[in-house]
Amino acid sequence: MTAPKATLQFHQLRSGYEADKTSALTEALSQGQHLAIKGASGSGKTSLLRVMCALQPAQHGHIDYQQHTISVQNLPWWRRQFCYLPQEPVMGANTIAEVLRLPWSLQATDKPSPSDEACQTALASLNIQHNMNHDVDTLSGGEKQRLAITRALLLDRPVWLMDEPTSALDAKSRDSLMTLLKTLPIIAVSISHDPEWMRAASHTFVLGDHHE
Ligand SMILES: Nc1ncnc2c1ncn2[C@@H]1O[C@H](COP(=O)(O)OP(=O)(O)OP(=O)(O)O)[C@@H](O)[C@H]1O
Protein backbone atom coordinates (compact mmCIF):
# COMPACT_ATOMS: atom_id res chain seq x y z
CA MET A 1 0.00 0.00 0.00
CA THR A 2 1.33 3.46 -0.83
CA ALA A 3 1.50 6.10 1.93
CA PRO A 4 -1.22 8.77 1.73
CA LYS A 5 -0.08 12.07 0.24
CA ALA A 6 0.73 14.74 2.83
CA THR A 7 -2.35 16.82 3.55
CA LEU A 8 -2.63 20.21 5.19
CA GLN A 9 -6.09 21.12 6.41
CA PHE A 10 -7.38 24.39 7.80
CA HIS A 11 -10.63 24.15 9.76
CA GLN A 12 -12.51 27.45 10.25
CA LEU A 13 -9.16 29.12 10.96
CA ARG A 14 -9.14 32.73 12.20
CA SER A 15 -6.38 34.86 13.72
CA GLY A 16 -8.87 37.28 15.28
CA TYR A 17 -7.32 40.22 13.37
CA GLU A 18 -9.52 39.82 10.27
CA ALA A 19 -11.19 43.04 9.14
CA ASP A 20 -14.18 40.93 8.06
CA LYS A 21 -15.33 39.30 11.28
CA THR A 22 -17.07 36.50 9.37
CA SER A 23 -13.97 35.33 7.43
CA ALA A 24 -12.57 31.93 8.33
CA LEU A 25 -10.32 29.67 6.30
CA THR A 26 -11.42 26.10 5.61
CA GLU A 27 -9.36 24.26 3.00
CA ALA A 28 -7.59 20.95 2.38
CA LEU A 29 -4.35 20.92 0.41
CA SER A 30 -2.23 18.03 -0.84
CA GLN A 31 1.28 17.89 -2.19
CA GLY A 32 1.59 19.92 -5.40
CA GLN A 33 -1.20 22.30 -4.44
CA HIS A 34 -0.90 26.01 -3.74
CA LEU A 35 -3.29 28.21 -1.77
CA ALA A 36 -2.89 31.92 -2.55
CA ILE A 37 -4.47 34.41 -0.14
CA LYS A 38 -5.37 37.95 -1.11
CA GLY A 39 -7.20 40.85 0.50
CA ALA A 40 -6.96 44.57 1.09
CA SER A 41 -4.16 45.99 3.24
CA GLY A 42 -5.05 45.38 6.90
CA SER A 43 -7.55 42.60 6.08
CA GLY A 44 -5.58 40.13 8.22
CA LYS A 45 -3.50 38.11 5.72
CA THR A 46 -0.16 38.24 7.56
CA SER A 47 -1.84 37.49 10.89
CA LEU A 48 -3.46 34.37 9.41
CA LEU A 49 -0.13 33.19 7.95
CA ARG A 50 1.55 33.79 11.34
CA VAL A 51 -1.11 31.57 12.94
CA MET A 52 -0.19 28.84 10.43
CA CYS A 53 3.47 29.27 11.46
CA ALA A 54 2.45 29.03 15.15
CA LEU A 55 3.94 32.48 15.72
CA GLN A 56 0.63 33.56 17.23
CA PRO A 57 -2.38 31.59 18.49
CA ALA A 58 -5.54 31.06 16.47
CA GLN A 59 -8.61 32.86 17.76
CA HIS A 60 -10.72 30.09 16.26
CA GLY A 61 -10.27 26.83 14.40
CA HIS A 62 -7.33 24.49 13.99
CA ILE A 63 -4.80 23.07 11.55
CA ASP A 64 -4.20 19.39 10.74
CA TYR A 65 -1.09 18.16 8.99
CA GLN A 66 -0.75 14.48 8.05
CA GLN A 67 -3.74 13.68 10.25
CA HIS A 68 -2.19 15.38 13.31
CA THR A 69 -3.83 18.46 14.80
CA ILE A 70 -1.14 21.09 15.46
CA SER A 71 -0.92 21.70 19.20
CA VAL A 72 1.62 22.71 21.82
CA GLN A 73 2.63 19.04 22.13
CA ASN A 74 3.69 18.64 18.50
CA LEU A 75 4.89 22.19 17.74
CA PRO A 76 8.60 21.24 17.50
CA TRP A 77 7.63 18.63 14.88
CA TRP A 78 5.35 21.05 12.98
CA ARG A 79 8.07 23.74 12.93
CA ARG A 80 10.34 21.32 11.10
CA GLN A 81 7.72 20.63 8.42
CA PHE A 82 7.56 24.14 6.96
CA CYS A 83 9.66 27.00 5.63
CA TYR A 84 8.37 30.45 6.53
CA LEU A 85 9.22 33.27 4.15
CA PRO A 86 8.22 36.53 5.89
CA GLN A 87 7.38 39.73 4.04
CA GLU A 88 10.87 41.17 4.73
CA PRO A 89 13.43 38.47 3.90
CA VAL A 90 15.59 37.65 6.91
CA MET A 91 19.24 37.26 5.89
CA GLY A 92 20.73 36.63 9.36
CA ALA A 93 24.35 36.49 8.15
CA ASN A 94 26.91 38.38 6.05
CA THR A 95 27.69 36.35 2.95
CA ILE A 96 25.53 34.35 0.54
CA ALA A 97 27.12 31.09 1.75
CA GLU A 98 26.42 31.94 5.40
CA VAL A 99 22.85 33.00 4.65
CA LEU A 100 22.15 29.77 2.78
CA ARG A 101 23.57 27.66 5.62
CA LEU A 102 21.94 29.65 8.45
CA PRO A 103 19.37 26.92 9.33
CA TRP A 104 22.22 24.44 9.72
CA SER A 105 24.30 26.80 11.89
CA LEU A 106 21.19 27.33 14.06
CA GLN A 107 20.64 23.54 14.15
CA ALA A 108 17.14 24.06 12.78
CA THR A 109 17.47 20.88 10.72
CA ASP A 110 19.04 17.43 11.13
CA LYS A 111 19.80 17.10 7.43
CA PRO A 112 23.45 17.37 6.29
CA SER A 113 24.60 20.90 5.47
CA PRO A 114 24.38 21.54 1.70
CA SER A 115 27.60 21.28 -0.30
CA ASP A 116 28.93 24.26 -2.26
CA GLU A 117 27.75 22.50 -5.41
CA ALA A 118 24.19 22.10 -4.06
CA CYS A 119 24.19 25.78 -3.04
CA GLN A 120 25.38 26.83 -6.49
CA THR A 121 22.75 24.71 -8.24
CA ALA A 122 20.02 26.21 -6.03
CA LEU A 123 21.35 29.75 -6.62
CA ALA A 124 21.32 29.15 -10.38
CA SER A 125 17.69 27.98 -10.23
CA LEU A 126 16.76 31.35 -8.72
CA ASN A 127 19.02 33.11 -11.23
CA ILE A 128 21.41 34.53 -8.60
CA GLN A 129 24.72 35.16 -10.35
CA HIS A 130 26.91 36.32 -7.43
CA ASN A 131 29.58 34.12 -5.90
CA MET A 132 29.13 32.49 -2.50
CA ASN A 133 31.35 35.05 -0.68
CA HIS A 134 29.29 38.00 -1.89
CA ASP A 135 28.20 40.44 0.86
CA VAL A 136 24.40 40.24 1.20
CA ASP A 137 24.18 43.87 2.36
CA THR A 138 24.83 44.91 -1.24
CA LEU A 139 22.01 42.79 -2.72
CA SER A 140 18.84 44.38 -4.08
CA GLY A 141 15.46 43.73 -2.45
CA GLY A 142 14.54 41.28 -5.21
CA GLU A 143 17.87 39.44 -4.87
CA LYS A 144 17.35 39.11 -1.11
CA GLN A 145 13.87 37.73 -1.74
CA ARG A 146 15.28 35.20 -4.22
CA LEU A 147 18.10 34.29 -1.80
CA ALA A 148 15.57 33.55 0.95
CA ILE A 149 13.72 31.30 -1.53
CA THR A 150 17.03 29.59 -2.43
CA ARG A 151 17.54 28.82 1.26
CA ALA A 152 14.02 27.36 1.44
CA LEU A 153 14.85 25.18 -1.56
CA LEU A 154 17.96 23.82 0.21
CA LEU A 155 16.05 23.27 3.44
CA ASP A 156 13.80 20.95 1.46
CA ARG A 157 10.71 21.02 3.69
CA PRO A 158 7.29 19.79 2.55
CA VAL A 159 5.30 22.97 3.35
CA TRP A 160 6.13 26.54 2.30
CA LEU A 161 4.35 29.47 3.95
CA MET A 162 5.15 32.66 2.02
CA ASP A 163 4.18 36.27 2.79
CA GLU A 164 4.23 38.24 -0.47
CA PRO A 165 7.17 36.27 -1.94
CA THR A 166 7.08 38.23 -5.20
CA SER A 167 6.66 41.78 -3.85
CA ALA A 168 10.19 42.79 -4.94
CA LEU A 169 10.36 40.60 -8.06
CA ASP A 170 9.94 41.67 -11.67
CA ALA A 171 7.50 39.76 -13.91
CA LYS A 172 10.23 37.47 -15.29
CA SER A 173 11.49 36.45 -11.82
CA ARG A 174 7.90 36.00 -10.64
CA ASP A 175 7.15 33.71 -13.60
CA SER A 176 10.33 31.66 -12.92
CA LEU A 177 9.30 31.27 -9.29
CA MET A 178 5.78 30.17 -10.30
CA THR A 179 7.32 27.57 -12.65
CA LEU A 180 9.78 26.41 -9.99
CA LEU A 181 7.07 26.01 -7.34
CA LYS A 182 5.04 23.80 -9.66
CA THR A 183 8.01 21.38 -9.94
CA LEU A 184 8.48 21.01 -6.17
CA PRO A 185 6.85 18.24 -4.08
CA ILE A 186 5.46 20.75 -1.59
CA ILE A 187 2.24 22.26 -0.28
CA ALA A 188 2.46 26.04 -0.70
CA VAL A 189 0.50 28.81 0.97
CA SER A 190 1.20 32.36 -0.09
CA ILE A 191 -0.07 35.90 0.30
CA SER A 192 -0.10 37.97 -2.84
CA HIS A 193 -1.56 41.07 -4.45
CA ASP A 194 -0.49 39.90 -7.92
CA PRO A 195 -3.35 38.73 -10.21
CA GLU A 196 -1.00 36.51 -12.28
CA TRP A 197 0.25 34.80 -9.14
CA MET A 198 -3.31 34.32 -7.89
CA ARG A 199 -4.32 32.82 -11.26
CA ALA A 200 -1.45 30.31 -11.13
CA ALA A 201 -2.48 28.99 -7.70
CA SER A 202 -4.63 25.85 -7.41
CA HIS A 203 -6.69 27.37 -4.55
CA THR A 204 -7.47 30.94 -3.54
CA PHE A 205 -8.87 32.61 -0.43
CA VAL A 206 -9.99 36.22 -0.25
CA LEU A 207 -9.95 38.06 3.07
CA GLY A 208 -11.92 41.21 3.73
CA ASP A 209 -14.01 42.83 1.02
CA HIS A 210 -15.17 39.99 -1.22
CA HIS A 211 -16.13 42.47 -3.94
CA GLU A 212 -12.67 44.00 -4.43
N1 LIG B 1 -0.49 41.98 17.57
C1 LIG B 1 -1.38 42.87 17.12
N2 LIG B 1 -1.94 43.78 17.94
C2 LIG B 1 -2.85 44.66 17.49
N3 LIG B 1 -3.27 44.73 16.23
C3 LIG B 1 -2.74 43.85 15.35
C4 LIG B 1 -1.78 42.89 15.74
N4 LIG B 1 -1.46 42.14 14.65
C5 LIG B 1 -2.18 42.64 13.64
N5 LIG B 1 -2.94 43.66 14.05
C6 LIG B 1 -3.88 44.45 13.24
O1 LIG B 1 -4.67 43.54 12.53
C7 LIG B 1 -4.94 44.02 11.21
C8 LIG B 1 -4.49 43.02 10.18
O2 LIG B 1 -3.07 43.03 10.11
P1 LIG B 1 -2.27 42.11 9.07
O3 LIG B 1 -0.84 42.49 9.12
O4 LIG B 1 -2.62 40.70 9.32
O5 LIG B 1 -2.92 42.60 7.69
P2 LIG B 1 -2.50 42.32 6.18
O6 LIG B 1 -3.75 41.96 5.44
O7 LIG B 1 -1.39 41.33 6.12
O8 LIG B 1 -2.00 43.75 5.71
P3 LIG B 1 -0.89 44.19 4.60
O9 LIG B 1 -1.42 43.74 3.26
O10 LIG B 1 -0.88 45.68 4.72
O11 LIG B 1 0.41 43.55 4.99
C9 LIG B 1 -4.23 45.38 11.11
O12 LIG B 1 -5.17 46.39 11.36
C10 LIG B 1 -3.18 45.29 12.19
O13 LIG B 1 -2.83 46.56 12.69
Short mmCIF file of C-alpha atoms in Angstrom, two decimals, residues 102-201:
data_model
loop_
_atom_site.label_atom_id
_atom_site.label_comp_id
_atom_site.label_asym_id
_atom_site.label_seq_id
_atom_site.Cartn_x
_atom_site.Cartn_y
_atom_site.Cartn_z
CA LEU A 102 21.94 29.65 8.45
CA PRO A 103 19.37 26.92 9.33
CA TRP A 104 22.22 24.44 9.72
CA SER A 105 24.30 26.80 11.89
CA LEU A 106 21.19 27.33 14.06
CA GLN A 107 20.64 23.54 14.15
CA ALA A 108 17.14 24.06 12.78
CA THR A 109 17.47 20.88 10.72
CA ASP A 110 19.04 17.43 11.13
CA LYS A 111 19.80 17.10 7.43
CA PRO A 112 23.45 17.37 6.29
CA SER A 113 24.60 20.90 5.47
CA PRO A 114 24.38 21.54 1.70
CA SER A 115 27.60 21.28 -0.30
CA ASP A 116 28.93 24.26 -2.26
CA GLU A 117 27.75 22.50 -5.41
CA ALA A 118 24.19 22.10 -4.06
CA CYS A 119 24.19 25.78 -3.04
CA GLN A 120 25.38 26.83 -6.49
CA THR A 121 22.75 24.71 -8.24
CA ALA A 122 20.02 26.21 -6.03
CA LEU A 123 21.35 29.75 -6.62
CA ALA A 124 21.32 29.15 -10.38
CA SER A 125 17.69 27.98 -10.23
CA LEU A 126 16.76 31.35 -8.72
CA ASN A 127 19.02 33.11 -11.23
CA ILE A 128 21.41 34.53 -8.60
CA GLN A 129 24.72 35.16 -10.35
CA HIS A 130 26.91 36.32 -7.43
CA ASN A 131 29.58 34.12 -5.90
CA MET A 132 29.13 32.49 -2.50
CA ASN A 133 31.35 35.05 -0.68
CA HIS A 134 29.29 38.00 -1.89
CA ASP A 135 28.20 40.44 0.86
CA VAL A 136 24.40 40.24 1.20
CA ASP A 137 24.18 43.87 2.36
CA THR A 138 24.83 44.91 -1.24
CA LEU A 139 22.01 42.79 -2.72
CA SER A 140 18.84 44.38 -4.08
CA GLY A 141 15.46 43.73 -2.45
CA GLY A 142 14.54 41.28 -5.21
CA GLU A 143 17.87 39.44 -4.87
CA LYS A 144 17.35 39.11 -1.11
CA GLN A 145 13.87 37.73 -1.74
CA ARG A 146 15.28 35.20 -4.22
CA LEU A 147 18.10 34.29 -1.80
CA ALA A 148 15.57 33.55 0.95
CA ILE A 149 13.72 31.30 -1.53
CA THR A 150 17.03 29.59 -2.43
CA ARG A 151 17.54 28.82 1.26
CA ALA A 152 14.02 27.36 1.44
CA LEU A 153 14.85 25.18 -1.56
CA LEU A 154 17.96 23.82 0.21
CA LEU A 155 16.05 23.27 3.44
CA ASP A 156 13.80 20.95 1.46
CA ARG A 157 10.71 21.02 3.69
CA PRO A 158 7.29 19.79 2.55
CA VAL A 159 5.30 22.97 3.35
CA TRP A 160 6.13 26.54 2.30
CA LEU A 161 4.35 29.47 3.95
CA MET A 162 5.15 32.66 2.02
CA ASP A 163 4.18 36.27 2.79
CA GLU A 164 4.23 38.24 -0.47
CA PRO A 165 7.17 36.27 -1.94
CA THR A 166 7.08 38.23 -5.20
CA SER A 167 6.66 41.78 -3.85
CA ALA A 168 10.19 42.79 -4.94
CA LEU A 169 10.36 40.60 -8.06
CA ASP A 170 9.94 41.67 -11.67
CA ALA A 171 7.50 39.76 -13.91
CA LYS A 172 10.23 37.47 -15.29
CA SER A 173 11.49 36.45 -11.82
CA ARG A 174 7.90 36.00 -10.64
CA ASP A 175 7.15 33.71 -13.60
CA SER A 176 10.33 31.66 -12.92
CA LEU A 177 9.30 31.27 -9.29
CA MET A 178 5.78 30.17 -10.30
CA THR A 179 7.32 27.57 -12.65
CA LEU A 180 9.78 26.41 -9.99
CA LEU A 181 7.07 26.01 -7.34
CA LYS A 182 5.04 23.80 -9.66
CA THR A 183 8.01 21.38 -9.94
CA LEU A 184 8.48 21.01 -6.17
CA PRO A 185 6.85 18.24 -4.08
CA ILE A 186 5.46 20.75 -1.59
CA ILE A 187 2.24 22.26 -0.28
CA ALA A 188 2.46 26.04 -0.70
CA VAL A 189 0.50 28.81 0.97
CA SER A 190 1.20 32.36 -0.09
CA ILE A 191 -0.07 35.90 0.30
CA SER A 192 -0.10 37.97 -2.84
CA HIS A 193 -1.56 41.07 -4.45
CA ASP A 194 -0.49 39.90 -7.92
CA PRO A 195 -3.35 38.73 -10.21
CA GLU A 196 -1.00 36.51 -12.28
CA TRP A 197 0.25 34.80 -9.14
CA MET A 198 -3.31 34.32 -7.89
CA ARG A 199 -4.32 32.82 -11.26
CA ALA A 200 -1.45 30.31 -11.13
CA ALA A 201 -2.48 28.99 -7.70
#
